[in-house]
Structure formats: structure tokens, C-alpha cells
PDB file of C-alpha atoms in Angstrom:
ATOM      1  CA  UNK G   1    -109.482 -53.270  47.927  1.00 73.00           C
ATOM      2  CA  UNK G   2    -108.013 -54.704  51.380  1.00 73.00           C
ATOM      3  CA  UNK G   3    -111.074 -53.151  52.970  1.00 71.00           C
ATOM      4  CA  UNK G   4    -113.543 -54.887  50.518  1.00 68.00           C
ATOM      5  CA  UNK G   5    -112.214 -58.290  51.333  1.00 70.00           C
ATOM      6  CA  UNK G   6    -112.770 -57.201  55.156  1.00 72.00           C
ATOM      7  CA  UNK G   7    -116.120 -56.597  54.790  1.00 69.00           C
ATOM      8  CA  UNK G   8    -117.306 -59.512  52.429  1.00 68.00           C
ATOM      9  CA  UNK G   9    -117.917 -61.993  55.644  1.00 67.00           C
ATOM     10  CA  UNK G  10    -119.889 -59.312  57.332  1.00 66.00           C
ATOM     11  CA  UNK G  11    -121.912 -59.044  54.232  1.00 64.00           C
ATOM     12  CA  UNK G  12    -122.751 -62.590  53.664  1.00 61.00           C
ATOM     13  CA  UNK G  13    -124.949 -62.411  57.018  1.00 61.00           C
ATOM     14  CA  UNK G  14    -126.871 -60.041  55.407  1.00 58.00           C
ATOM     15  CA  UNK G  15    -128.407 -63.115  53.460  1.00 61.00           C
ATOM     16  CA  UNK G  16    -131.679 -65.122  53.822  1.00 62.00           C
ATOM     17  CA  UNK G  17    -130.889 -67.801  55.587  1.00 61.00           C
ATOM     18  CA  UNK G  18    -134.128 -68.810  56.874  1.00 63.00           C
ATOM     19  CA  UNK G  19    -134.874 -73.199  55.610  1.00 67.00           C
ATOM     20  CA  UNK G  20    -136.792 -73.819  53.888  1.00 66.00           C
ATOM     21  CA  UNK G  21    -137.841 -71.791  51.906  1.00 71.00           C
ATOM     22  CA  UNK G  22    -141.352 -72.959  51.387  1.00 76.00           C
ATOM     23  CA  UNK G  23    -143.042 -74.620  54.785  1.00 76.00           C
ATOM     24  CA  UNK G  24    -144.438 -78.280  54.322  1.00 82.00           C
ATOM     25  CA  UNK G  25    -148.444 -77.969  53.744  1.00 88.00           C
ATOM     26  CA  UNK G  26    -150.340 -78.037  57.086  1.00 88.00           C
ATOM     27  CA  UNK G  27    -151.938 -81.116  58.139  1.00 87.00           C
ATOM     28  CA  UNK G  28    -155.829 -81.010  58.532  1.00 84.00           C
ATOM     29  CA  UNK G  29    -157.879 -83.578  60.251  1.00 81.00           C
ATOM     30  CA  UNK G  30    -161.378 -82.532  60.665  1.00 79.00           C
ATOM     31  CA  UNK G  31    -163.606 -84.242  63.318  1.00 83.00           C
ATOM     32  CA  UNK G  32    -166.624 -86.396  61.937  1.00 85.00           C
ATOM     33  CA  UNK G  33    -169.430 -84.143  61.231  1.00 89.00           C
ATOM     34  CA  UNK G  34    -172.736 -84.655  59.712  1.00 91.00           C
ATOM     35  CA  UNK G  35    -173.412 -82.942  56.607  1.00 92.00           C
ATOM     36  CA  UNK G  36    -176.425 -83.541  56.039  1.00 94.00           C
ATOM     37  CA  UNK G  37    -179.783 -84.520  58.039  1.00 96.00           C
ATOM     38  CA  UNK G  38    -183.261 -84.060  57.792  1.00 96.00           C
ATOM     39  CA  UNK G  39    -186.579 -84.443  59.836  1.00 96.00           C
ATOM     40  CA  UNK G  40    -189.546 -84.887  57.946  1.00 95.00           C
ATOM     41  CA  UNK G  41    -193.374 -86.393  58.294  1.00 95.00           C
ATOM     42  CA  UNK G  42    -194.337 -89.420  56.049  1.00 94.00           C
ATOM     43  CA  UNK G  43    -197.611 -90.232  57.193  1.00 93.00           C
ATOM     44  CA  UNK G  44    -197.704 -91.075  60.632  1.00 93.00           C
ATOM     45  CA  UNK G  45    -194.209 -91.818  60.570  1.00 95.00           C
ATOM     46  CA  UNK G  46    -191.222 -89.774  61.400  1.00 96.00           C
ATOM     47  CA  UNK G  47    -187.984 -89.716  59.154  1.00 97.00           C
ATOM     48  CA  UNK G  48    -184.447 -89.241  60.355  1.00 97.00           C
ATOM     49  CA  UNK G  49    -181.915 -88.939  57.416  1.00 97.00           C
ATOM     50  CA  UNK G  50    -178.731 -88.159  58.456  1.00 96.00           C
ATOM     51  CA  UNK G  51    -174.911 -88.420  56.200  1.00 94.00           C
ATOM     52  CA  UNK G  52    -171.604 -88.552  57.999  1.00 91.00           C
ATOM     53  CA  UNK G  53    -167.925 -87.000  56.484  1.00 88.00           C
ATOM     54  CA  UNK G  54    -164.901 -85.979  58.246  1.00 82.00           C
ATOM     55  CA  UNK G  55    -162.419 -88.258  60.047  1.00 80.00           C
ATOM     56  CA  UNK G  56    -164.398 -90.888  60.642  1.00 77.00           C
ATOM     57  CA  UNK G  57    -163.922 -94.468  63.170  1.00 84.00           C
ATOM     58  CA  UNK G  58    -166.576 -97.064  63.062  1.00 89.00           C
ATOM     59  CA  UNK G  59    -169.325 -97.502  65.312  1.00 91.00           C
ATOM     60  CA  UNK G  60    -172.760 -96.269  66.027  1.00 94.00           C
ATOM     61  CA  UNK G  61    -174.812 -93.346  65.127  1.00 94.00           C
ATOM     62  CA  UNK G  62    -177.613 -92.701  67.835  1.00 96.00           C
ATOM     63  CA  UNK G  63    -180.671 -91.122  67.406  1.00 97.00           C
ATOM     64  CA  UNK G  64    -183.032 -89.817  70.582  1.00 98.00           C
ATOM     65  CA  UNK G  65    -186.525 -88.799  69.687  1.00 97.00           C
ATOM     66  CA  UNK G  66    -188.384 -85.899  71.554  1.00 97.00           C
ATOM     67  CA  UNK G  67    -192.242 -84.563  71.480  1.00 94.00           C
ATOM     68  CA  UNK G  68    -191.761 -81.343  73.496  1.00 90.00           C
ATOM     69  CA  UNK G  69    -189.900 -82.036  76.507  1.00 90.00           C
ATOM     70  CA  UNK G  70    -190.554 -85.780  76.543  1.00 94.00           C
ATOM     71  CA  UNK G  71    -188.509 -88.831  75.363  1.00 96.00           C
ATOM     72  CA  UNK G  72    -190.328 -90.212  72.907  1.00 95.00           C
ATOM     73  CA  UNK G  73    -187.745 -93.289  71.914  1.00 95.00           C
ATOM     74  CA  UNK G  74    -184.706 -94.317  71.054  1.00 96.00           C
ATOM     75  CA  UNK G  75    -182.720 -96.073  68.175  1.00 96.00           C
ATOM     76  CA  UNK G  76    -179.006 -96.482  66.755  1.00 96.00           C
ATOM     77  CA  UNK G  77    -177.495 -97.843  63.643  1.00 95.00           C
ATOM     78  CA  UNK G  78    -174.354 -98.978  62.998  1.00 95.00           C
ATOM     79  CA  UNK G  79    -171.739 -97.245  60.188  1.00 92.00           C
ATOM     80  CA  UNK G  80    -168.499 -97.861  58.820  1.00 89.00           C
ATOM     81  CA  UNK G  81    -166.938 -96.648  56.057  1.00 86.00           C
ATOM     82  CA  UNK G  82    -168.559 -98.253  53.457  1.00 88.00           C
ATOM     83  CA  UNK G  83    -171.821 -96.513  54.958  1.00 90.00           C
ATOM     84  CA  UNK G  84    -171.816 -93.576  56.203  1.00 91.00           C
ATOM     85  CA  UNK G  85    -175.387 -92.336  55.768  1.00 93.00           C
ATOM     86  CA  UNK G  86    -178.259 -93.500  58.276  1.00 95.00           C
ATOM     87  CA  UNK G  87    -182.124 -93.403  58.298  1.00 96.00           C
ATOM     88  CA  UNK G  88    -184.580 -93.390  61.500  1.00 97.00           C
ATOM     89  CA  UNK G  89    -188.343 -93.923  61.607  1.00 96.00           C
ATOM     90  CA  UNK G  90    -190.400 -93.251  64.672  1.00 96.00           C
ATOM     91  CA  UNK G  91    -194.323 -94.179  64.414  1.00 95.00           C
ATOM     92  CA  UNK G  92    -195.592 -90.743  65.680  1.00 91.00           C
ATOM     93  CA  UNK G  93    -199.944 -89.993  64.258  1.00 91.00           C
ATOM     94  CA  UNK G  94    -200.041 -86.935  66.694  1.00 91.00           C
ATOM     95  CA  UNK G  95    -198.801 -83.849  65.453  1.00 91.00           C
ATOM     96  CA  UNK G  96    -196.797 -81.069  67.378  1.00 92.00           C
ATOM     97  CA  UNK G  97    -193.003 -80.137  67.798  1.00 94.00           C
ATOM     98  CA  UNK G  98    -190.780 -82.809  67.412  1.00 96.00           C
ATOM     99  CA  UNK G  99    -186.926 -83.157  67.740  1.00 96.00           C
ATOM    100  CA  UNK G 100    -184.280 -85.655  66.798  1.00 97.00           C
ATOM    101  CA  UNK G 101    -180.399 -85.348  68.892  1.00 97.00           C
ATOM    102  CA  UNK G 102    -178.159 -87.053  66.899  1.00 97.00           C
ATOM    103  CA  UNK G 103    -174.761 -88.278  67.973  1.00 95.00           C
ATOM    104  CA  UNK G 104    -172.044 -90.549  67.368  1.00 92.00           C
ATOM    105  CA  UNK G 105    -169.430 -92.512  69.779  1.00 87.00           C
ATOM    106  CA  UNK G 106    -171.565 -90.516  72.429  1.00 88.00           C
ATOM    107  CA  UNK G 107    -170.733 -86.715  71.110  1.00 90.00           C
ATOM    108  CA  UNK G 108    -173.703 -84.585  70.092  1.00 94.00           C
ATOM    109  CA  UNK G 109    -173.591 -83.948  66.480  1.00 93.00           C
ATOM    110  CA  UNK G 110    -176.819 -82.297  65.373  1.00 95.00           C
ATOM    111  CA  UNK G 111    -180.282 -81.770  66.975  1.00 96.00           C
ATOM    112  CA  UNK G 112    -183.230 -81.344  63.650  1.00 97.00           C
ATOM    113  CA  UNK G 113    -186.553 -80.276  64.185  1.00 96.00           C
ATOM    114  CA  UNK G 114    -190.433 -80.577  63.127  1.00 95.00           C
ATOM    115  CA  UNK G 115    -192.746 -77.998  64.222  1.00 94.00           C
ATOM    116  CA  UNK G 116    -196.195 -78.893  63.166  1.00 90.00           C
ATOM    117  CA  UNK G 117    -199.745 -77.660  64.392  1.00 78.00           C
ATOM    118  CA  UNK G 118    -202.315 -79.527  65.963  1.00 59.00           C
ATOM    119  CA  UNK G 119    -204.977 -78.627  63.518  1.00 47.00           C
ATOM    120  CA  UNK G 120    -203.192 -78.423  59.696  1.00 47.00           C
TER     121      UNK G 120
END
């Protein structure tokens, strides 16, 4: 019995005494991102759609238009929270390969592209 009463301190050690029990949930803040965006012919336009999400400041979404390897123009619009979605239009009759780089607060975010033929 003496010997019991030896060994109970040594066996309380023995217990899980890791706190807590249950970590606090992980805290995720994703970068803004677009989630959606879209080049497509309307006529002899160009459209740009393009829809924001993530952690997101204020402040402006650019746009640079390409034919092949040459600039073509250049446009920006403004978002917020309250809008987070943008549209671009770029007068362009010819048809051929196209791009769009899209970015926001100066980080590339997306780069969407029209391939077309000359003769369809």
C-alpha cells in the first residue's frame, strides 16, 4: 500500500497535459483575386468583363489591351466594395489575336484572350 502512494505522483505525469485541447480555427486571408473575366467580340468592339473577391482595398482595376505584340490601349476603372465587378470596351473592326492583362493596385491578376482569324 506504502508503495502505491509512492508511485501515484509519478503516475499523474503520465497524463495529457497538452492546452488546449482543441486549437483556435486558423485564420485565412486570401489575396484579391478575380473570379471571373471574359474577352469576347461584340461587333467591332472588344469586351472586358472582369469580377473581383478575396481581401479586397479600394482602388483601381487596370486593363492593357494587346493585338499580337502591340499595345493597343489602355483603360482603368475604379472599385470599392460596393462594386467589385468591371467592364472594358476597346473599338477593335480588325480581327486577329487579341489579349487583355488585367491588374489591380499594380499586381497582375489575369491575362484573357481572343484568337480570331482573318477571314471567318
Amino acid at each position: 500500500m506504502l508503495c502505491l502512494l509512492l508511485l501515484a505522483p509519478l503516475l499523474g505525469g503520465c497524463r495529457y497535459t497538452f492546452l488546449p485541447l482543441v486549437p483556435p480555427p486558423a485564420q485565412i486571408t486570401l489575396p484579391t483575386r478575380i473570379v471571373t473575366a471574359t474577352l469576347r467580340r461584340e461587333g467591332d468592339d472588344l469586351i472586358v468583363t472582369a469580377a473581383l473577391s478575396g481581401q479586397f482595398r479600394a482602388g483601381y482595376l487596370s486593363v492593357v489591351w494587346y493585338r499580337d505584340d502591340t499595345e493597343q490601349g489602355r483603360d482603368s476603372v475604379y472599385l470599392d466594395v460596393a462594386q467589385r465587378s468591371a467592364e472594358f470596351r476597346l473599338a477593335a473592326p480588325q480581327k486577329g489575336s487579341y489579349r487583355a492583362l488585367l491588374s489591380h493596385d499594380g499586381v497582375l491578376l489575369r491575362q484573357v484572350e481572343l484568337l480570331e482569324n482573318g477571314d471567318l
